[in-house]
Short mmCIF file of C-alpha atoms in Angstrom, two decimals:
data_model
loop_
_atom_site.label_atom_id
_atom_site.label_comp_id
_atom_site.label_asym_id
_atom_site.label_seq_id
_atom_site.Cartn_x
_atom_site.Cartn_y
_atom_site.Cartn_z
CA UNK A 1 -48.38 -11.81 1.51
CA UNK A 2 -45.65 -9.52 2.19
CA UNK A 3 -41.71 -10.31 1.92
CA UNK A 4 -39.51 -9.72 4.56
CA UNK A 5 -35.68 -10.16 4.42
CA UNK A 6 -34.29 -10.73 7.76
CA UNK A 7 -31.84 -7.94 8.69
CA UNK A 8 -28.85 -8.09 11.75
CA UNK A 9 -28.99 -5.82 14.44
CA UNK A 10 -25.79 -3.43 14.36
CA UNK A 11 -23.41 -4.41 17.77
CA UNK A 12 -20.79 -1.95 17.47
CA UNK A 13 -17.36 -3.60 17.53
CA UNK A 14 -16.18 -0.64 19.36
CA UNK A 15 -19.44 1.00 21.46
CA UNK A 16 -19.47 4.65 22.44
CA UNK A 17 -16.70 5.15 19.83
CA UNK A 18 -16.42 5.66 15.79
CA UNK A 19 -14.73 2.46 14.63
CA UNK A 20 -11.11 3.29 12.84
CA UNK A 21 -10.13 0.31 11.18
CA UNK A 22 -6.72 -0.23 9.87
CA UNK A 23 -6.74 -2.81 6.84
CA UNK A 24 -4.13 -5.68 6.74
CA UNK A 25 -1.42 -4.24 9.26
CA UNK A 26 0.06 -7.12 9.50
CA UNK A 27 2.57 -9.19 7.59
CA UNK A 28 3.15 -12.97 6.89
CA UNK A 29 1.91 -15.43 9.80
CA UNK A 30 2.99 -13.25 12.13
CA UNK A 31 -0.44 -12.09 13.22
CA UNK A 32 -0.53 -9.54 15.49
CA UNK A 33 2.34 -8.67 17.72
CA UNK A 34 1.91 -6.34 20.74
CA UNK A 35 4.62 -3.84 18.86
CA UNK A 36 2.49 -3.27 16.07
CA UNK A 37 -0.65 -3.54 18.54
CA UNK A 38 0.65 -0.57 20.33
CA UNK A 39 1.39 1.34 17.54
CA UNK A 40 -1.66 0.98 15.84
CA UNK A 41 -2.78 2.45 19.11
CA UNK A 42 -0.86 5.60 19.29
CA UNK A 43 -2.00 6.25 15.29
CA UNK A 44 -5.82 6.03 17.21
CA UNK A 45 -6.93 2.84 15.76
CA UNK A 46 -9.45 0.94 17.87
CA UNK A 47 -9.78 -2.12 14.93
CA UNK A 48 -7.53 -3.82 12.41
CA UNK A 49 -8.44 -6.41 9.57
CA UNK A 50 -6.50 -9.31 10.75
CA UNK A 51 -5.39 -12.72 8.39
CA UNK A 52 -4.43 -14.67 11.02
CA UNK A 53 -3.21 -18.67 11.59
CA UNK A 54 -4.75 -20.68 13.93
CA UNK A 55 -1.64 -21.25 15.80
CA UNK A 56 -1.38 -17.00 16.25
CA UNK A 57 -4.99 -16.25 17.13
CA UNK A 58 -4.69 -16.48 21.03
CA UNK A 59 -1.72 -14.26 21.06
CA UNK A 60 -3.00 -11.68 18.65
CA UNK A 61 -6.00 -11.41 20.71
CA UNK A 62 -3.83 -11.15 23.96
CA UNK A 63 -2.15 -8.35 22.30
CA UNK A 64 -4.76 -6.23 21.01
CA UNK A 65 -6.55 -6.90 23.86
CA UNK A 66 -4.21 -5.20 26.15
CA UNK A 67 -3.89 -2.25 23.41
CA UNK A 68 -7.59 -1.63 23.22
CA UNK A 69 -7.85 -3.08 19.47
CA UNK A 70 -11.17 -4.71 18.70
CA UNK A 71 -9.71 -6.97 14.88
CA UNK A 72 -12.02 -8.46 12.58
CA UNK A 73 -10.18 -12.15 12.34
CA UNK A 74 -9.52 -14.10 8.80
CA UNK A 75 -7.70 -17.33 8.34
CA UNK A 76 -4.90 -16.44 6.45
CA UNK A 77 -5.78 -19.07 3.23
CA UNK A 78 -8.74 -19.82 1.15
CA UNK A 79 -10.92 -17.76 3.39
CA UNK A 80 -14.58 -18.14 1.44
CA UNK A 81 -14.19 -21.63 1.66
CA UNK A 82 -16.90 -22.52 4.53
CA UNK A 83 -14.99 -25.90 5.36
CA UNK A 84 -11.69 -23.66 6.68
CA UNK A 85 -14.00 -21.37 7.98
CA UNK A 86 -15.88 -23.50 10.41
CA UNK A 87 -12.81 -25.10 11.45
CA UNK A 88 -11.28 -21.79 12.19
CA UNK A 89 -14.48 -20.47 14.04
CA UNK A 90 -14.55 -23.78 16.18
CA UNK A 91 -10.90 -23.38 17.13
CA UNK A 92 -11.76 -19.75 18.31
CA UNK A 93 -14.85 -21.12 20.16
CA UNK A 94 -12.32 -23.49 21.87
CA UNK A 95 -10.56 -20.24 23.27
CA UNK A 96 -10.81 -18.61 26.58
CA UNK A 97 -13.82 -15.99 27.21
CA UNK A 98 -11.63 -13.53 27.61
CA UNK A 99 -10.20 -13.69 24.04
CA UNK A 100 -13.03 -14.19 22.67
CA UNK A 101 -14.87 -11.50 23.63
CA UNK A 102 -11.95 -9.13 22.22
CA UNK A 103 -13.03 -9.91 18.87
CA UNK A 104 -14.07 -7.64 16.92
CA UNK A 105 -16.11 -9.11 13.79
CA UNK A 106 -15.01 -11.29 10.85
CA UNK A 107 -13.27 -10.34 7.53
CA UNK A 108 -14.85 -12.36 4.43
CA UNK A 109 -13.71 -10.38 2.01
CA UNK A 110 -12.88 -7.10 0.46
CA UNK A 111 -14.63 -6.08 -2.69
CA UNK A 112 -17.74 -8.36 -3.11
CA UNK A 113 -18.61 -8.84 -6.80
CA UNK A 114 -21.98 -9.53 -8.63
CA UNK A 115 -21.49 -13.11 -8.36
CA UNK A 116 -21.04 -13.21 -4.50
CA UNK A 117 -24.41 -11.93 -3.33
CA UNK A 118 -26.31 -14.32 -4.89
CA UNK A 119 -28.51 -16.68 -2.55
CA UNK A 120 -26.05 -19.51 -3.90
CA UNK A 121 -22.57 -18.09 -3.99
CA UNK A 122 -20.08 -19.19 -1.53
CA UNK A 123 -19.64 -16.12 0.08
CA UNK A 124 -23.73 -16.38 1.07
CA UNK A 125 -22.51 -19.74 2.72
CA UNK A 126 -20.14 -18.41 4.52
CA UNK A 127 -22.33 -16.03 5.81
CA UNK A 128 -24.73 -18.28 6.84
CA UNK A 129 -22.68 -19.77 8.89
CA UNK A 130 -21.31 -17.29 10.97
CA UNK A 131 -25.28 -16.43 11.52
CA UNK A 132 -25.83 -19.73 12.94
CA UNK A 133 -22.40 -19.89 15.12
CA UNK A 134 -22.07 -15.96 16.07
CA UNK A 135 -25.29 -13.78 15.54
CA UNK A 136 -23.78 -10.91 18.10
CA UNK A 137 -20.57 -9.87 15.57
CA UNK A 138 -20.41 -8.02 12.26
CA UNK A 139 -19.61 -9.80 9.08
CA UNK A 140 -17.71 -7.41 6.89
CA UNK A 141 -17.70 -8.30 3.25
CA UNK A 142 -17.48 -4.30 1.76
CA UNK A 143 -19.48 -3.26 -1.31
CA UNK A 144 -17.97 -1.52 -4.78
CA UNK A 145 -18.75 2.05 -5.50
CA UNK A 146 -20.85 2.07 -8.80
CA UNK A 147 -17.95 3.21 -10.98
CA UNK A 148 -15.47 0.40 -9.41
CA UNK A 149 -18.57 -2.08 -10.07
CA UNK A 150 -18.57 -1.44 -13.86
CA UNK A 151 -15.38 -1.64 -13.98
CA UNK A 152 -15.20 -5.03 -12.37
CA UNK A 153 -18.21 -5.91 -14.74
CA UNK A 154 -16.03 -4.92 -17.77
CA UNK A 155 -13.15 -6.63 -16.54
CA UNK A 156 -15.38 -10.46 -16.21
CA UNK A 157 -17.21 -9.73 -19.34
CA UNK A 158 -20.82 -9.23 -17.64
CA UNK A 159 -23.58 -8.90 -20.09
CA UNK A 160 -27.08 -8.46 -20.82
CA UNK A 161 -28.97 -5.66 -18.97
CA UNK A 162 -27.30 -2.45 -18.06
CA UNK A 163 -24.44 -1.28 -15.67
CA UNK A 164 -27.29 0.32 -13.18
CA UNK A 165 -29.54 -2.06 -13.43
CA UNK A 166 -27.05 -4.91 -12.39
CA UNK A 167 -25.69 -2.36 -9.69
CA UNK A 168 -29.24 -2.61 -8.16
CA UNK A 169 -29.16 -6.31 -8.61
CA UNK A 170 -25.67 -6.57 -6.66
CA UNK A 171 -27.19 -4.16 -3.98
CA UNK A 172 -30.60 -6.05 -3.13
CA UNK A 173 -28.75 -9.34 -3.42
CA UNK A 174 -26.31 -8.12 -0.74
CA UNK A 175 -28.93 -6.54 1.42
CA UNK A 176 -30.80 -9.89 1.10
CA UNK A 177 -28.26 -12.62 1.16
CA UNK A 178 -25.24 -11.02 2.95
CA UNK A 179 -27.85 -9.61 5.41
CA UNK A 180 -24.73 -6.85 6.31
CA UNK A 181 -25.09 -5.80 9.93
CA UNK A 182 -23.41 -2.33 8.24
CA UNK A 183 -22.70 -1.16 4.87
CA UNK A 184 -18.89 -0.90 4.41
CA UNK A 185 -18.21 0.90 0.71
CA UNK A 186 -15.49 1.36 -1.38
CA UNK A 187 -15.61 4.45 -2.94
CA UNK A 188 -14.36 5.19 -6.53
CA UNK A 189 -11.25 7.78 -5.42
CA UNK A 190 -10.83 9.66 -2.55
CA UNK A 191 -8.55 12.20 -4.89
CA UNK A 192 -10.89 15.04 -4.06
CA UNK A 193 -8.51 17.76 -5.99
CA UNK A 194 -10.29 17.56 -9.40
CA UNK A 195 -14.23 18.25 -9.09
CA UNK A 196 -15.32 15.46 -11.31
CA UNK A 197 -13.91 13.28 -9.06
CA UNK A 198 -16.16 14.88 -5.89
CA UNK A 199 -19.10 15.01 -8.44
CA UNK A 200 -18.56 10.85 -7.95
CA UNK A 201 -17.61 11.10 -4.37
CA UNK A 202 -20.52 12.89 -3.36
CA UNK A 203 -23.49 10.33 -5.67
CA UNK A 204 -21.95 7.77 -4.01
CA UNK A 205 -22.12 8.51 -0.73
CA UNK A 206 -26.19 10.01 -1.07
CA UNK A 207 -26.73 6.77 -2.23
CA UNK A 208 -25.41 4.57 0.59
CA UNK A 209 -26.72 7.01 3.51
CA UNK A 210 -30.26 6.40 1.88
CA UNK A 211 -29.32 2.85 1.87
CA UNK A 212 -28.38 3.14 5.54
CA UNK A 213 -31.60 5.40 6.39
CA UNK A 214 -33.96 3.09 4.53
CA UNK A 215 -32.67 -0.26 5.70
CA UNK A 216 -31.89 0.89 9.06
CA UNK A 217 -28.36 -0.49 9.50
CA UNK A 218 -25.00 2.05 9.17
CA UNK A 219 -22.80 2.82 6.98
CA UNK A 220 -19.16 2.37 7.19
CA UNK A 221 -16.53 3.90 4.79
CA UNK A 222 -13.34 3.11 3.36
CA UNK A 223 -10.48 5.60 2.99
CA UNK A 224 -8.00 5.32 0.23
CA UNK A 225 -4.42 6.41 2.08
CA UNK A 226 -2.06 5.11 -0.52
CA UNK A 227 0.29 6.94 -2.26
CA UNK A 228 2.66 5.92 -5.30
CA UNK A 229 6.08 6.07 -4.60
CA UNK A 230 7.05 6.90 -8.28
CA UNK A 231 6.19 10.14 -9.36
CA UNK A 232 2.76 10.54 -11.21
CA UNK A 233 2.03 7.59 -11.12
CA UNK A 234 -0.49 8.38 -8.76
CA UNK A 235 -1.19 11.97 -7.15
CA UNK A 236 0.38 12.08 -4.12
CA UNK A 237 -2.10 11.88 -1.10
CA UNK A 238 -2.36 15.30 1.36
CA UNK A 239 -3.27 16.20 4.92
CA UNK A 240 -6.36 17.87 3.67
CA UNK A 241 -7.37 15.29 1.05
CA UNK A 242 -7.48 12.63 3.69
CA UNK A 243 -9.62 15.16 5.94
CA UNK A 244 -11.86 15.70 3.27
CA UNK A 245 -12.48 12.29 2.86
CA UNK A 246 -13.19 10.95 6.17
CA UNK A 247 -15.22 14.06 7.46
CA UNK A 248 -17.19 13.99 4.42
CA UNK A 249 -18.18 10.49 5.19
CA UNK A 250 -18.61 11.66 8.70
CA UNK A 251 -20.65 14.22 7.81
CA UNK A 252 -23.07 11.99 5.79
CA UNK A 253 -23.28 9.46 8.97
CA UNK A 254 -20.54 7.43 8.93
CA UNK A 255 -19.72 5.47 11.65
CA UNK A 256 -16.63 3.54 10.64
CA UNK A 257 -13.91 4.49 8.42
CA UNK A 258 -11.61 1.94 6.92
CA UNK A 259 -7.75 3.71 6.37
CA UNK A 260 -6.88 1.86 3.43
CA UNK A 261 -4.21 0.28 3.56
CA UNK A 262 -1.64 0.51 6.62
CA UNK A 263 1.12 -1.27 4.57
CA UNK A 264 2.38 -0.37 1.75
CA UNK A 265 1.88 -2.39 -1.26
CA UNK A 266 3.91 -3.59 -4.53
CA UNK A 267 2.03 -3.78 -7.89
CA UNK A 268 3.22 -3.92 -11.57
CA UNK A 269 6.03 -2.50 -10.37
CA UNK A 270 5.21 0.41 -8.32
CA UNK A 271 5.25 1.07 -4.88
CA UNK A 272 1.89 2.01 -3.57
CA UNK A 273 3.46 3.31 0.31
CA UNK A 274 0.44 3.04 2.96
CA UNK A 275 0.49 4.45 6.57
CA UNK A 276 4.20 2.46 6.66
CA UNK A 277 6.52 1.21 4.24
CA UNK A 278 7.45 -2.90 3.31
CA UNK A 279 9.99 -2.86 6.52
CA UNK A 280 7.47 -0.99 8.69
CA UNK A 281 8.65 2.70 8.71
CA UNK A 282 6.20 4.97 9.28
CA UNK A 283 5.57 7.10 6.19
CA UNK A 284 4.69 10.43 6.28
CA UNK A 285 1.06 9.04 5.93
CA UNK A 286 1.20 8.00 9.27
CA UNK A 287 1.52 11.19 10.82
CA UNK A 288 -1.35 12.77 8.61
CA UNK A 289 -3.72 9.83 9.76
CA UNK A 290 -3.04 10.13 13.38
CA UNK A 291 -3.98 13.88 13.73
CA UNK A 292 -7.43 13.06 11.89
CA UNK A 293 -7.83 9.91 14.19
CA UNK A 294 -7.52 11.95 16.85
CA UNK A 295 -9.88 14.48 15.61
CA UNK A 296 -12.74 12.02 14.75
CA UNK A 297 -11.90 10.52 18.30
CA UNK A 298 -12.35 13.58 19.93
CA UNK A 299 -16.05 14.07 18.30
CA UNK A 300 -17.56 10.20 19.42
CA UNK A 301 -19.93 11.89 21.91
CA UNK A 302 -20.93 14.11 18.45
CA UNK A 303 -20.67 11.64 16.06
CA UNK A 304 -21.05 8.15 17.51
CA UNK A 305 -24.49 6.64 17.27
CA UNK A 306 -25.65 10.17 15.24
CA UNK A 307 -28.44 10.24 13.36
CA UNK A 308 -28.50 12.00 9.44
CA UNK A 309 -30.74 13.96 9.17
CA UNK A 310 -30.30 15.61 5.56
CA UNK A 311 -26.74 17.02 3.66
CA UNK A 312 -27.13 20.07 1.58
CA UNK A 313 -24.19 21.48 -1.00
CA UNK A 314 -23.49 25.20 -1.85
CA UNK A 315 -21.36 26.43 -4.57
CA UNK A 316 -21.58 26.84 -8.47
CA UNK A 317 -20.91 23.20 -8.99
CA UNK A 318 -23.91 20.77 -8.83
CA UNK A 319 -23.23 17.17 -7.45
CA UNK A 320 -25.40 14.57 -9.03
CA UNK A 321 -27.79 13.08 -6.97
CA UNK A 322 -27.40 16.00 -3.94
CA UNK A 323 -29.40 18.50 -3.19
CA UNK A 324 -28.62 22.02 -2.98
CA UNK A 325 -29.19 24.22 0.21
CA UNK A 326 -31.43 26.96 -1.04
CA UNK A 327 -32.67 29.00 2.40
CA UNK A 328 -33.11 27.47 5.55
CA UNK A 329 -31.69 24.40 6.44
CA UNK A 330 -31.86 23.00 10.51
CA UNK A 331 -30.63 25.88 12.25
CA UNK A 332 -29.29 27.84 9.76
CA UNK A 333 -30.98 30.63 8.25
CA UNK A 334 -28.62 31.32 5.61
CA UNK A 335 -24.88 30.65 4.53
CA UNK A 336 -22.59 32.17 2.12
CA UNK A 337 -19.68 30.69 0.76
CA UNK A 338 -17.20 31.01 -1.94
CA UNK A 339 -17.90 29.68 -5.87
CA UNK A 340 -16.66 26.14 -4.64
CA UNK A 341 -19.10 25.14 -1.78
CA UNK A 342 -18.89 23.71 1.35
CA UNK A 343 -21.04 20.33 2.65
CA UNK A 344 -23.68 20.77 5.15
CA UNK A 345 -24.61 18.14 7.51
CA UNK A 346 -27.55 18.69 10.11
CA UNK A 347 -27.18 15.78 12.35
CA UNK A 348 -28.75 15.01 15.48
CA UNK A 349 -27.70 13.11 18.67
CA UNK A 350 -29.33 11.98 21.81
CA UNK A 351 -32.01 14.73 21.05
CA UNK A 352 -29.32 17.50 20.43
CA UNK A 353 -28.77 18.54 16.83
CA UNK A 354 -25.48 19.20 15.84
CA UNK A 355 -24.33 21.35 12.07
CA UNK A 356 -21.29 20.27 10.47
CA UNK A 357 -19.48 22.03 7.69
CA UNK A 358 -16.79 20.63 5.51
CA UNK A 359 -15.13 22.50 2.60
CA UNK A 360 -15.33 20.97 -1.05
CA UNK A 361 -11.71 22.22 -2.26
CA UNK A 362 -8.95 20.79 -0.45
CA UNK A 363 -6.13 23.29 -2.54
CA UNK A 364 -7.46 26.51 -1.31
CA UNK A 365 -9.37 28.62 1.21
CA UNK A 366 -12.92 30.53 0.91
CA UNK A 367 -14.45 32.28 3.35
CA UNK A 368 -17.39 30.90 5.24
CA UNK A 369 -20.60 32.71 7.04
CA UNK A 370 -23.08 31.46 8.92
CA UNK A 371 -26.46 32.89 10.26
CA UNK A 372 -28.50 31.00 12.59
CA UNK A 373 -32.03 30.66 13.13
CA UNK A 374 -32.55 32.85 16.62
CA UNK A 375 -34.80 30.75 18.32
CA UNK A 376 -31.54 27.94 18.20
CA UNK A 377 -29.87 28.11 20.91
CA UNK A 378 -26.25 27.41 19.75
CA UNK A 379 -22.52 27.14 20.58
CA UNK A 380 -19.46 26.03 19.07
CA UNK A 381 -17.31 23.07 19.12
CA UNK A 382 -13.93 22.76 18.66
CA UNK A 383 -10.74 20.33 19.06
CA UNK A 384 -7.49 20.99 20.27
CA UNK A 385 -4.26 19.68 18.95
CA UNK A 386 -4.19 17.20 21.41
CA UNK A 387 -7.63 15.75 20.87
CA UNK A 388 -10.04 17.37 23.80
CA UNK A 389 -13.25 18.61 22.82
CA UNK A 390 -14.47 21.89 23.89
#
């Protein structure tokens, strides 16, 4: 007798459109005022993680209601414990239809460790209670990258078998007792200057689209947009780092990106600034994340509800795990690049087939050309400042 693990359907939070999630916006119990609603809005965010109180949830759904914001809603205490959990899902069942309906999904929790997917942990619990109250909205409970897993391995002393061979514990365990309607990832850096660091980048994400591919639900990714305050402490973030990043995770069938985090954060003394600072200045982050919001926004009809069909890498470097494009890929006959390589994503669309091509170094230019197959028939697509595709 064959096993079977029962696996949620994926119900876009935000149909016909690539979810853009900003993480914690908010500050305090103030949930989520129609200000910050707004201007989550003009950055082109159509979701927000939301800790809210019971006492704000109406009103934070009224306001991102009227601002087109679909949140995923978390009490603002002891979230994985399933007694404050089913109180706050009964007091948003008690809500109008209206409101409730403008929910977006539910936050659990950001990071899940080892210890959380098993069938017994309380995060599983939680889970299965939102299953048996709400089987239409996503639970989001995002996974580690493989490096950020061994390090949080190291960090509680995990031992016995190896790193890998826990890491594919910790993914069938979430596959089987999260039962993820999507695959939300954190991956290791999105610092994509130093090639080591895209050698990671790139494992990671061949090994979550196969997840996505074989298990049939999507994959969501989260984008680091932090950036110290105090010099080197961390590299400070660019325009075309933060491209990189989230076409790159477009390109390999994304379809949600997490901008992590929209406020900025204090630890061990540094100032990590986010998309706008502790008083709620925008940063110059802001700016940067807008433009590519708008981009992405500009390509749902493209992008949203796309199927991967295969990425390919050119270039002297070789990314572990990916596969090199060696002759003819979709409709491409043949491409030449410089030494460092673009990505090549043949995805396809409502039965059309689309080629995307993002650049591997974000620091300088190479030139790029393409030959197509002739019996393609192709055009190209571009987007204006402004956000209109043509």
């Amino acid at each position: 007798m064959a096993a079977t693990t029962c696996h949620m359907q994926y119900l876009s939070p935000t149909p016909g459109e690539i979810t853009l999630m900003a993480f914690s916006p908010a500050t305090g119990n103030d949930g989520m005022t129609s200000t910050l609603c707004q201007e989550l809005r003009r950055c082109r965010f159509n979701s927000a993680t939301a800790e809210v109180p019971a006492a704000k949830v109406a009103e934070t759904l009224q306001n991102c209601l009227g601002a087109g914001i679909r949140p995923f809603l978390s009490p603002t205490s002891n979230r994985l414990t399933p007694t404050i959990w089913n109180n706050f899902l009964s007091f948003c069942d008690s809500l109008r239809p209206n409101l409730q309906n403008a929910i977006g999904g539910w936050m659990l929790k950001s990071g899940a460790t080892l210890g959380d997917v098993s069938s017994s942990s309380t995060l599983s619990n939680c889970v299965s209670i939102f299953r048996n109250y709400d089987n239409t909205r996503s639970t989001s409970a995002s996974l580690l990258s493989l490096p950020l897993f061994i390090s949080a391995l190291s960090l509680n002393a995990v031992s016995g078998s190896s790193s890998e061979t826990n890491y594919r514990t910790y993914l069938e365990g979430f596959l089987e007792n999260l039962t993820p309607s999507f695959w939300p990832f954190i991956p290791f850096s999105t610092d994509l200057r130093l090639s080591s660091l895209l050698t990671s980048y790139y494992r990671e994400f061949e090994i979550f689209s196969l997840m996505a591919r074989y298990t049939g639900t999507p994959m969501w990714a989260y984008v680091k947009c932090l950036t110290a305050s105090a010099s080197g402490a961390v590299p400070q973030t660019t325009s075309a780092n933060l491209r990189c990043a989230a076409f790159s995770a477009l390109a390999y069938g994304a379809q949600g990106l997490v901008w992590w985090t929209y406020r900025s954060q204090e630890s061990g003394g540094t100032t990590y600034n986010g998309l706008v600072d502790a008083t709620g200045n925008k940063t110059t982050l802001w700016n940067m994340v807008q433009k590519i919001n708008t981009e992405v926004s500009a390509l749902n009809t493209v992008l949203c509800g796309c199927q991967l069909v295969g990425c390919r890498h050119t270039g002297t470097t070789h990314y572990d795990y990916t596969c090199q494009l060696d002759g003819e890929f979709g409709p491409l006959k043949s491409i030449t690049t410089g030494s460092q390589g673009v990505l090549v994503s043949h995805l396809c669309n409502k039965g059309t087939d689309y080629l995307m091509v993002v650049s591997h170094p974000t620091t300088a230019t190479q030139t790029i050309s393409l030959e197509f197959n002739p019996y393609w028939t192709v055009s190209q697509l571009s987007v204006s400042d402004s956000g209109v595709l043509s």
